[in-house]
Each structure stands twice: as structure tokens, then as C-alpha cells.
Amino acid sequence: MTRDELLSLPVTVDVETAGRAFGVGRTVAYRMVRDGDFPVPVLRVGNKLRVRTAELWRELGMRPE
């Protein structure tokens, strides 16, 4: 994922998108969530899993201008 793509993400993203930002695919991303190894907190919203984009940026060392 490019810097511009990361900066254009909405406030929260799904696990698959967050995984792509870390360079892992869908299956690995969900396995990491299940095992408690995902690099940022994952929120459960109803039956969906979401990741705060701000947490993603912070973990990747990005600071939006």
C-alpha cells in the first residue's frame, strides 16, 4: 500500500485492509487477530472487526500532515 493510499483511508478499516498495510494477506491477518498477534488493537463492532486508521498510521510511523 502506498503512503497516499494509507492517508486516504477512512477513520476505521476492516482487518483485510489493515493487513495489507502491514504486508500480509487476509488469511494471515485474521489468524493474527485470532491469536492476539495483530500489531494494533482490533475493535469488534457488532459482528465486524475494525481497526482505527490512526493506530495503523502510528504503528507504521506515519504522521498525516
Tab-separated table of N, CA, C and O in Angstrom, residues 12-13 15 30 33-34 41-52:
chain	number	residue	atom	x	y	z
A	12	THR	N	-11.906	4.134	10.173
A	12	THR	CA	-11.631	2.734	10.513
A	12	THR	C	-11.632	1.906	9.232
A	12	THR	O	-12.249	2.286	8.243
A	13	VAL	N	-10.920	0.797	9.289
A	13	VAL	CA	-10.851	-0.108	8.138
A	13	VAL	C	-11.064	-1.536	8.611
A	13	VAL	O	-10.944	-1.840	9.800
A	15	VAL	N	-10.133	-5.660	8.765
A	15	VAL	CA	-8.884	-6.371	9.063
A	15	VAL	C	-8.096	-6.665	7.795
A	15	VAL	O	-6.861	-6.585	7.782
A	30	TYR	N	-6.315	-12.432	9.659
A	30	TYR	CA	-7.338	-12.954	10.571
A	30	TYR	C	-6.751	-13.959	11.559
A	30	TYR	O	-7.184	-14.029	12.709
A	33	VAL	N	-5.171	-11.889	14.278
A	33	VAL	CA	-6.207	-11.353	15.168
A	33	VAL	C	-6.660	-12.446	16.134
A	33	VAL	O	-6.720	-12.240	17.353
A	34	ARG	N	-6.963	-13.610	15.601
A	34	ARG	CA	-7.426	-14.727	16.427
A	34	ARG	C	-6.410	-15.093	17.514
A	34	ARG	O	-6.773	-15.355	18.657
A	41	PRO	N	-4.581	-2.637	17.993
A	41	PRO	CA	-5.848	-3.108	18.561
A	41	PRO	C	-6.921	-3.286	17.486
A	41	PRO	O	-6.999	-2.504	16.541
A	42	VAL	N	-7.711	-4.327	17.657
A	42	VAL	CA	-8.819	-4.621	16.740
A	42	VAL	C	-10.116	-4.483	17.526
A	42	VAL	O	-10.253	-5.036	18.619
A	43	LEU	N	-11.041	-3.711	16.970
A	43	LEU	CA	-12.323	-3.463	17.627
A	43	LEU	C	-13.389	-4.385	17.054
A	43	LEU	O	-13.434	-4.605	15.850
A	44	ARG	N	-14.237	-4.888	17.926
A	44	ARG	CA	-15.393	-5.657	17.461
A	44	ARG	C	-16.586	-4.709	17.477
A	44	ARG	O	-16.939	-4.152	18.506
A	45	VAL	N	-17.172	-4.493	16.308
A	45	VAL	CA	-18.346	-3.635	16.166
A	45	VAL	C	-19.463	-4.524	15.625
A	45	VAL	O	-19.482	-4.844	14.438
A	46	GLY	N	-20.340	-4.940	16.523
A	46	GLY	CA	-21.347	-5.921	16.136
A	46	GLY	C	-20.648	-7.219	15.786
A	46	GLY	O	-19.898	-7.758	16.580
A	47	ASN	N	-20.839	-7.685	14.565
A	47	ASN	CA	-20.158	-8.911	14.133
A	47	ASN	C	-18.981	-8.614	13.207
A	47	ASN	O	-18.458	-9.512	12.569
A	48	LYS	N	-18.563	-7.350	13.160
A	48	LYS	CA	-17.446	-6.960	12.291
A	48	LYS	C	-16.219	-6.609	13.123
A	48	LYS	O	-16.333	-6.172	14.267
A	49	LEU	N	-15.052	-6.795	12.529
A	49	LEU	CA	-13.797	-6.407	13.155
A	49	LEU	C	-13.266	-5.179	12.427
A	49	LEU	O	-13.200	-5.172	11.197
A	50	ARG	N	-12.891	-4.156	13.183
A	50	ARG	CA	-12.418	-2.902	12.593
A	50	ARG	C	-11.112	-2.487	13.262
A	50	ARG	O	-10.846	-2.827	14.413
A	51	VAL	N	-10.315	-1.739	12.519
A	51	VAL	CA	-9.051	-1.199	13.015
A	51	VAL	C	-9.079	0.309	12.818
A	51	VAL	O	-9.447	0.785	11.746
A	52	ARG	N	-8.693	1.052	13.857
A	52	ARG	CA	-8.614	2.510	13.731
A	52	ARG	C	-7.434	2.869	12.829
A	52	ARG	O	-6.305	2.433	13.043
